[in-house]
Amino acid sequence: LNRTLASRTAADVPAGPDSIYRVRTGRYNRFWTHLVPRQFSVQFAGSIGLYSLGVGWHYGSREQWETDLLWGYVPKKHGSENHQTLTIKQRFIPWEIYLGNHRRWSFTPLTAGAFVNYIYGEGFWKSEPSRYTKGYYGFGTSVRFHVFVGQRWEYHIPRRLQRIHRSVSFYYELSTCDLYVVSAIPNRRVVLTDILSLCAGIRWDIF
């Protein structure tokens, strides 16, 4: 009996209370660690505000997926009043090309994705107010769905010089929204440049 017990491996022995605790706390710590933002960005224009600030996360086996959460601001001089926006953006990066022997610069020839934008303020609504005839608009004005494509240039900071972030990216994106597309289909006078929006931004990767 003793020889039989001695031959049992550690994998055969049930985990004790302390081991179960360590596994559970390890999972708990990993879950909250994943919620910590990994990147910060500043964006100009792009249908989500004149200026936008955001945090984001990159993930995947090649960090090919990115999710951004951005807060935007539209000054009063660009509308009837000051407006704020909230945007959730999902981005896919198929590949990137490293430039030079030191691999400090990289170029991403294509980024693509979609985002949902919500506008806060008077004059924007999810459903038609009662003052309008039912079906007059047929859509909400506060929420817009967009698709986009873009490109990016990224500078990878050498390890010995890294302090707060590991890289800096410069990007631009061309986007359009559901309302623009629906409006352009029956109207032949609307050209492609009328329904496209351009943005430019800077992004800092922390880790």
PDB file of C-alpha atoms in Angstrom:
ATOM      1  CA  LEU A   1       0.000   0.000   0.000  1.00  0.00           C
ATOM      2  CA  ASN A   2       2.829   2.394   0.869  1.00  0.00           C
ATOM      3  CA  ARG A   3       4.585   1.649  -2.421  1.00  0.00           C
ATOM      4  CA  THR A   4       1.328   2.317  -4.272  1.00  0.00           C
ATOM      5  CA  LEU A   5       0.882   5.677  -2.563  1.00  0.00           C
ATOM      6  CA  ALA A   6       4.492   6.639  -3.193  1.00  0.00           C
ATOM      7  CA  SER A   7       4.147   5.934  -6.894  1.00  0.00           C
ATOM      8  CA  ARG A   8       1.351   8.434  -7.321  1.00  0.00           C
ATOM      9  CA  THR A   9       2.466  11.620  -9.111  1.00  0.00           C
ATOM     10  CA  ALA A  10       1.743  15.152  -7.996  1.00  0.00           C
ATOM     11  CA  ALA A  11      -0.807  15.484 -10.795  1.00  0.00           C
ATOM     12  CA  ASP A  12      -2.813  12.644  -9.245  1.00  0.00           C
ATOM     13  CA  VAL A  13      -3.024  14.311  -5.864  1.00  0.00           C
ATOM     14  CA  PRO A  14      -6.091  16.582  -5.472  1.00  0.00           C
ATOM     15  CA  ALA A  15      -5.255  20.241  -5.061  1.00  0.00           C
ATOM     16  CA  GLY A  16      -5.462  21.476  -1.499  1.00  0.00           C
ATOM     17  CA  PRO A  17      -7.360  24.569  -0.315  1.00  0.00           C
ATOM     18  CA  ASP A  18      -4.233  26.732  -0.654  1.00  0.00           C
ATOM     19  CA  SER A  19      -3.700  25.644  -4.289  1.00  0.00           C
ATOM     20  CA  ILE A  20      -7.338  26.323  -5.176  1.00  0.00           C
ATOM     21  CA  TYR A  21      -7.050  29.767  -3.614  1.00  0.00           C
ATOM     22  CA  ARG A  22      -3.903  30.588  -5.610  1.00  0.00           C
ATOM     23  CA  VAL A  23      -5.521  29.486  -8.873  1.00  0.00           C
ATOM     24  CA  ARG A  24      -8.623  31.570  -8.254  1.00  0.00           C
ATOM     25  CA  THR A  25      -6.731  34.708  -7.187  1.00  0.00           C
ATOM     26  CA  GLY A  26      -4.422  34.278 -10.170  1.00  0.00           C
ATOM     27  CA  ARG A  27      -7.395  34.292 -12.515  1.00  0.00           C
ATOM     28  CA  TYR A  28      -8.860  37.276 -10.686  1.00  0.00           C
ATOM     29  CA  ASN A  29      -5.620  39.246 -11.033  1.00  0.00           C
ATOM     30  CA  ARG A  30      -5.275  38.391 -14.735  1.00  0.00           C
ATOM     31  CA  PHE A  31      -8.860  39.510 -15.389  1.00  0.00           C
ATOM     32  CA  TRP A  32      -8.314  42.952 -13.874  1.00  0.00           C
ATOM     33  CA  THR A  33      -4.881  43.291 -15.457  1.00  0.00           C
ATOM     34  CA  HIS A  34      -6.459  42.864 -18.889  1.00  0.00           C
ATOM     35  CA  LEU A  35      -8.778  45.815 -18.161  1.00  0.00           C
ATOM     36  CA  VAL A  36      -5.892  48.232 -17.663  1.00  0.00           C
ATOM     37  CA  PRO A  37      -5.598  50.470 -20.778  1.00  0.00           C
ATOM     38  CA  ARG A  38      -2.583  49.659 -22.921  1.00  0.00           C
ATOM     39  CA  GLN A  39      -2.639  52.719 -25.158  1.00  0.00           C
ATOM     40  CA  PHE A  40      -3.726  56.366 -25.213  1.00  0.00           C
ATOM     41  CA  SER A  41      -4.690  58.461 -28.215  1.00  0.00           C
ATOM     42  CA  VAL A  42      -5.497  62.004 -29.313  1.00  0.00           C
ATOM     43  CA  GLN A  43      -7.537  62.461 -32.492  1.00  0.00           C
ATOM     44  CA  PHE A  44      -8.538  65.431 -34.621  1.00  0.00           C
ATOM     45  CA  ALA A  45     -11.889  65.332 -36.512  1.00  0.00           C
ATOM     46  CA  GLY A  46     -13.310  62.087 -37.906  1.00  0.00           C
ATOM     47  CA  SER A  47     -17.054  62.490 -37.170  1.00  0.00           C
ATOM     48  CA  ILE A  48     -16.595  61.937 -33.427  1.00  0.00           C
ATOM     49  CA  GLY A  49     -15.776  65.505 -32.388  1.00  0.00           C
ATOM     50  CA  LEU A  50     -13.321  68.187 -33.339  1.00  0.00           C
ATOM     51  CA  TYR A  51     -10.967  66.833 -30.680  1.00  0.00           C
ATOM     52  CA  SER A  52     -11.060  63.387 -29.073  1.00  0.00           C
ATOM     53  CA  LEU A  53      -9.152  61.714 -26.253  1.00  0.00           C
ATOM     54  CA  GLY A  54      -9.180  57.985 -25.689  1.00  0.00           C
ATOM     55  CA  VAL A  55      -7.806  54.866 -24.075  1.00  0.00           C
ATOM     56  CA  GLY A  56      -7.486  51.500 -25.738  1.00  0.00           C
ATOM     57  CA  TRP A  57      -6.416  47.894 -25.673  1.00  0.00           C
ATOM     58  CA  HIS A  58      -4.523  45.770 -28.203  1.00  0.00           C
ATOM     59  CA  TYR A  59      -4.646  41.992 -28.137  1.00  0.00           C
ATOM     60  CA  GLY A  60      -4.418  38.857 -30.253  1.00  0.00           C
ATOM     61  CA  SER A  61      -1.491  36.591 -31.094  1.00  0.00           C
ATOM     62  CA  ARG A  62       0.061  39.406 -33.176  1.00  0.00           C
ATOM     63  CA  GLU A  63      -1.709  42.287 -31.442  1.00  0.00           C
ATOM     64  CA  GLN A  64      -3.783  42.541 -34.609  1.00  0.00           C
ATOM     65  CA  TRP A  65      -6.939  43.657 -32.779  1.00  0.00           C
ATOM     66  CA  GLU A  66      -7.507  46.986 -31.063  1.00  0.00           C
ATOM     67  CA  THR A  67     -10.419  48.448 -29.122  1.00  0.00           C
ATOM     68  CA  ASP A  68     -10.621  52.178 -28.347  1.00  0.00           C
ATOM     69  CA  LEU A  69     -12.930  54.149 -26.077  1.00  0.00           C
ATOM     70  CA  LEU A  70     -12.904  57.869 -26.944  1.00  0.00           C
ATOM     71  CA  TRP A  71     -14.482  61.013 -25.569  1.00  0.00           C
ATOM     72  CA  GLY A  72     -14.980  63.796 -28.124  1.00  0.00           C
ATOM     73  CA  TYR A  73     -15.776  67.484 -27.968  1.00  0.00           C
ATOM     74  CA  VAL A  74     -17.466  69.782 -30.510  1.00  0.00           C
ATOM     75  CA  PRO A  75     -17.072  73.511 -29.687  1.00  0.00           C
ATOM     76  CA  LYS A  76     -20.090  75.805 -29.921  1.00  0.00           C
ATOM     77  CA  LYS A  77     -18.683  77.605 -32.970  1.00  0.00           C
ATOM     78  CA  HIS A  78     -19.148  74.351 -34.930  1.00  0.00           C
ATOM     79  CA  GLY A  79     -22.794  73.925 -33.877  1.00  0.00           C
ATOM     80  CA  SER A  80     -25.686  75.439 -31.988  1.00  0.00           C
ATOM     81  CA  GLU A  81     -24.055  74.542 -28.662  1.00  0.00           C
ATOM     82  CA  ASN A  82     -21.175  72.592 -27.181  1.00  0.00           C
ATOM     83  CA  HIS A  83     -21.545  68.852 -27.701  1.00  0.00           C
ATOM     84  CA  GLN A  84     -19.800  65.811 -26.287  1.00  0.00           C
ATOM     85  CA  THR A  85     -19.504  62.413 -27.909  1.00  0.00           C
ATOM     86  CA  LEU A  86     -18.672  58.892 -26.789  1.00  0.00           C
ATOM     87  CA  THR A  87     -17.187  56.427 -29.273  1.00  0.00           C
ATOM     88  CA  ILE A  88     -16.337  52.723 -29.190  1.00  0.00           C
ATOM     89  CA  LYS A  89     -14.006  51.753 -32.023  1.00  0.00           C
ATOM     90  CA  GLN A  90     -12.868  48.287 -33.134  1.00  0.00           C
ATOM     91  CA  ARG A  91      -9.822  48.059 -35.405  1.00  0.00           C
ATOM     92  CA  PHE A  92      -8.106  45.212 -37.299  1.00  0.00           C
ATOM     93  CA  ILE A  93      -4.457  45.368 -38.406  1.00  0.00           C
ATOM     94  CA  PRO A  94      -3.702  42.588 -40.948  1.00  0.00           C
ATOM     95  CA  TRP A  95       0.060  43.185 -41.071  1.00  0.00           C
ATOM     96  CA  GLU A  96       2.810  45.773 -40.639  1.00  0.00           C
ATOM     97  CA  ILE A  97       6.081  46.380 -42.451  1.00  0.00           C
ATOM     98  CA  TYR A  98       9.270  47.192 -40.535  1.00  0.00           C
ATOM     99  CA  LEU A  99      11.526  49.826 -42.079  1.00  0.00           C
ATOM    100  CA  GLY A 100      15.317  49.846 -41.818  1.00  0.00           C
ATOM    101  CA  ASN A 101      17.750  47.459 -40.185  1.00  0.00           C
ATOM    102  CA  HIS A 102      17.058  48.633 -36.630  1.00  0.00           C
ATOM    103  CA  ARG A 103      13.285  48.012 -36.946  1.00  0.00           C
ATOM    104  CA  ARG A 104      12.546  51.246 -35.132  1.00  0.00           C
ATOM    105  CA  TRP A 105       9.996  52.394 -37.682  1.00  0.00           C
ATOM    106  CA  SER A 106       7.099  50.378 -39.037  1.00  0.00           C
ATOM    107  CA  PHE A 107       4.392  51.107 -41.586  1.00  0.00           C
ATOM    108  CA  THR A 108       0.896  49.640 -41.543  1.00  0.00           C
ATOM    109  CA  PRO A 109      -0.482  49.861 -45.100  1.00  0.00           C
ATOM    110  CA  LEU A 110      -4.022  48.995 -44.049  1.00  0.00           C
ATOM    111  CA  THR A 111      -6.128  49.296 -40.922  1.00  0.00           C
ATOM    112  CA  ALA A 112      -9.850  48.662 -41.055  1.00  0.00           C
ATOM    113  CA  GLY A 113     -12.736  48.535 -38.653  1.00  0.00           C
ATOM    114  CA  ALA A 114     -15.969  50.015 -37.378  1.00  0.00           C
ATOM    115  CA  PHE A 115     -17.119  52.291 -34.596  1.00  0.00           C
ATOM    116  CA  VAL A 116     -20.299  53.433 -32.892  1.00  0.00           C
ATOM    117  CA  ASN A 117     -20.634  57.094 -31.943  1.00  0.00           C
ATOM    118  CA  TYR A 118     -23.117  58.619 -29.479  1.00  0.00           C
ATOM    119  CA  ILE A 119     -23.714  62.397 -29.408  1.00  0.00           C
ATOM    120  CA  TYR A 120     -24.882  64.134 -26.226  1.00  0.00           C
ATOM    121  CA  GLY A 121     -26.804  67.391 -26.432  1.00  0.00           C
ATOM    122  CA  GLU A 122     -30.020  69.111 -27.382  1.00  0.00           C
ATOM    123  CA  GLY A 123     -31.180  68.336 -30.907  1.00  0.00           C
ATOM    124  CA  PHE A 124     -29.973  64.716 -30.878  1.00  0.00           C
ATOM    125  CA  TRP A 125     -32.218  61.799 -29.970  1.00  0.00           C
ATOM    126  CA  LYS A 126     -32.468  58.011 -30.121  1.00  0.00           C
ATOM    127  CA  SER A 127     -36.070  58.036 -31.363  1.00  0.00           C
ATOM    128  CA  GLU A 128     -38.173  60.772 -32.940  1.00  0.00           C
ATOM    129  CA  PRO A 129     -39.618  63.356 -30.521  1.00  0.00           C
ATOM    130  CA  SER A 130     -43.403  63.672 -30.422  1.00  0.00           C
ATOM    131  CA  ARG A 131     -43.261  67.061 -32.171  1.00  0.00           C
ATOM    132  CA  TYR A 132     -42.452  65.257 -35.448  1.00  0.00           C
ATOM    133  CA  THR A 133     -44.909  63.226 -37.495  1.00  0.00           C
ATOM    134  CA  LYS A 134     -44.253  59.512 -36.971  1.00  0.00           C
ATOM    135  CA  GLY A 135     -41.817  58.280 -39.601  1.00  0.00           C
ATOM    136  CA  TYR A 136     -40.775  61.808 -40.628  1.00  0.00           C
ATOM    137  CA  TYR A 137     -37.113  61.014 -40.018  1.00  0.00           C
ATOM    138  CA  GLY A 138     -37.139  57.263 -39.606  1.00  0.00           C
ATOM    139  CA  PHE A 139     -33.832  57.183 -37.737  1.00  0.00           C
ATOM    140  CA  GLY A 140     -32.242  58.459 -34.548  1.00  0.00           C
ATOM    141  CA  THR A 141     -29.801  61.357 -34.696  1.00  0.00           C
ATOM    142  CA  SER A 142     -27.750  60.617 -31.577  1.00  0.00           C
ATOM    143  CA  VAL A 143     -26.254  57.262 -32.614  1.00  0.00           C
ATOM    144  CA  ARG A 144     -24.263  56.683 -35.794  1.00  0.00           C
ATOM    145  CA  PHE A 145     -22.573  53.519 -37.080  1.00  0.00           C
ATOM    146  CA  HIS A 146     -19.356  53.963 -39.049  1.00  0.00           C
ATOM    147  CA  VAL A 147     -16.837  51.916 -41.030  1.00  0.00           C
ATOM    148  CA  PHE A 148     -13.310  53.074 -41.825  1.00  0.00           C
ATOM    149  CA  VAL A 149      -9.949  52.289 -43.417  1.00  0.00           C
ATOM    150  CA  GLY A 150      -6.606  53.935 -42.715  1.00  0.00           C
ATOM    151  CA  GLN A 151      -2.840  53.738 -42.473  1.00  0.00           C
ATOM    152  CA  ARG A 152      -0.287  54.136 -39.691  1.00  0.00           C
ATOM    153  CA  TRP A 153       3.376  54.954 -39.098  1.00  0.00           C
ATOM    154  CA  GLU A 154       4.857  53.804 -35.783  1.00  0.00           C
ATOM    155  CA  TYR A 155       8.132  54.597 -34.035  1.00  0.00           C
ATOM    156  CA  HIS A 156       9.340  51.861 -31.675  1.00  0.00           C
ATOM    157  CA  ILE A 157      11.359  53.405 -28.851  1.00  0.00           C
ATOM    158  CA  PRO A 158      14.628  51.571 -28.032  1.00  0.00           C
ATOM    159  CA  ARG A 159      14.458  49.720 -24.707  1.00  0.00           C
ATOM    160  CA  ARG A 160      17.170  51.839 -23.103  1.00  0.00           C
ATOM    161  CA  LEU A 161      15.136  54.989 -23.804  1.00  0.00           C
ATOM    162  CA  GLN A 162      11.706  53.721 -22.768  1.00  0.00           C
ATOM    163  CA  ARG A 163      10.255  55.601 -19.804  1.00  0.00           C
ATOM    164  CA  ILE A 164       6.469  55.807 -19.980  1.00  0.00           C
ATOM    165  CA  HIS A 165       5.611  54.225 -23.335  1.00  0.00           C
ATOM    166  CA  ARG A 166       7.136  51.780 -25.800  1.00  0.00           C
ATOM    167  CA  SER A 167       6.063  53.352 -29.117  1.00  0.00           C
ATOM    168  CA  VAL A 168       4.388  56.358 -30.753  1.00  0.00           C
ATOM    169  CA  SER A 169       2.059  56.069 -33.756  1.00  0.00           C
ATOM    170  CA  PHE A 170       0.815  58.599 -36.294  1.00  0.00           C
ATOM    171  CA  TYR A 171      -2.308  57.617 -38.217  1.00  0.00           C
ATOM    172  CA  TYR A 172      -5.105  58.781 -40.452  1.00  0.00           C
ATOM    173  CA  GLU A 173      -8.467  57.176 -41.229  1.00  0.00           C
ATOM    174  CA  LEU A 174     -11.236  57.671 -43.783  1.00  0.00           C
ATOM    175  CA  SER A 175     -14.725  56.818 -42.552  1.00  0.00           C
ATOM    176  CA  THR A 176     -18.366  57.004 -43.503  1.00  0.00           C
ATOM    177  CA  CYS A 177     -21.568  56.351 -41.573  1.00  0.00           C
ATOM    178  CA  ASP A 178     -24.885  54.638 -42.157  1.00  0.00           C
ATOM    179  CA  LEU A 179     -26.780  57.896 -42.651  1.00  0.00           C
ATOM    180  CA  TYR A 180     -24.372  59.152 -45.328  1.00  0.00           C
ATOM    181  CA  VAL A 181     -24.555  55.911 -47.270  1.00  0.00           C
ATOM    182  CA  VAL A 182     -28.354  55.717 -47.132  1.00  0.00           C
ATOM    183  CA  SER A 183     -28.616  59.342 -48.245  1.00  0.00           C
ATOM    184  CA  ALA A 184     -26.174  58.874 -51.120  1.00  0.00           C
ATOM    185  CA  ILE A 185     -27.779  55.773 -52.682  1.00  0.00           C
ATOM    186  CA  PRO A 186     -30.881  57.512 -54.138  1.00  0.00           C
ATOM    187  CA  ASN A 187     -29.063  60.798 -54.832  1.00  0.00           C
ATOM    188  CA  ARG A 188     -26.724  60.712 -57.828  1.00  0.00           C
ATOM    189  CA  ARG A 189     -25.462  64.197 -57.112  1.00  0.00           C
ATOM    190  CA  VAL A 190     -23.736  62.978 -53.958  1.00  0.00           C
ATOM    191  CA  VAL A 191     -20.133  62.041 -54.727  1.00  0.00           C
ATOM    192  CA  LEU A 192     -17.749  59.917 -52.677  1.00  0.00           C
ATOM    193  CA  THR A 193     -15.992  62.907 -51.118  1.00  0.00           C
ATOM    194  CA  ASP A 194     -19.345  64.122 -49.760  1.00  0.00           C
ATOM    195  CA  ILE A 195     -19.818  61.068 -47.554  1.00  0.00           C
ATOM    196  CA  LEU A 196     -16.222  60.541 -46.362  1.00  0.00           C
ATOM    197  CA  SER A 197     -14.737  61.954 -43.179  1.00  0.00           C
ATOM    198  CA  LEU A 198     -10.990  62.283 -42.553  1.00  0.00           C
ATOM    199  CA  CYS A 199      -9.259  62.141 -39.182  1.00  0.00           C
ATOM    200  CA  ALA A 200      -5.665  62.267 -37.995  1.00  0.00           C
ATOM    201  CA  GLY A 201      -4.283  61.179 -34.665  1.00  0.00           C
ATOM    202  CA  ILE A 202      -1.389  60.246 -32.414  1.00  0.00           C
ATOM    203  CA  ARG A 203      -1.279  57.126 -30.256  1.00  0.00           C
ATOM    204  CA  TRP A 204       1.055  56.136 -27.422  1.00  0.00           C
ATOM    205  CA  ASP A 205       1.484  52.420 -26.618  1.00  0.00           C
ATOM    206  CA  ILE A 206       2.255  51.943 -22.925  1.00  0.00           C
ATOM    207  CA  PHE A 207       2.840  48.163 -22.981  1.00  0.00           C
TER     208      PHE A 207
END
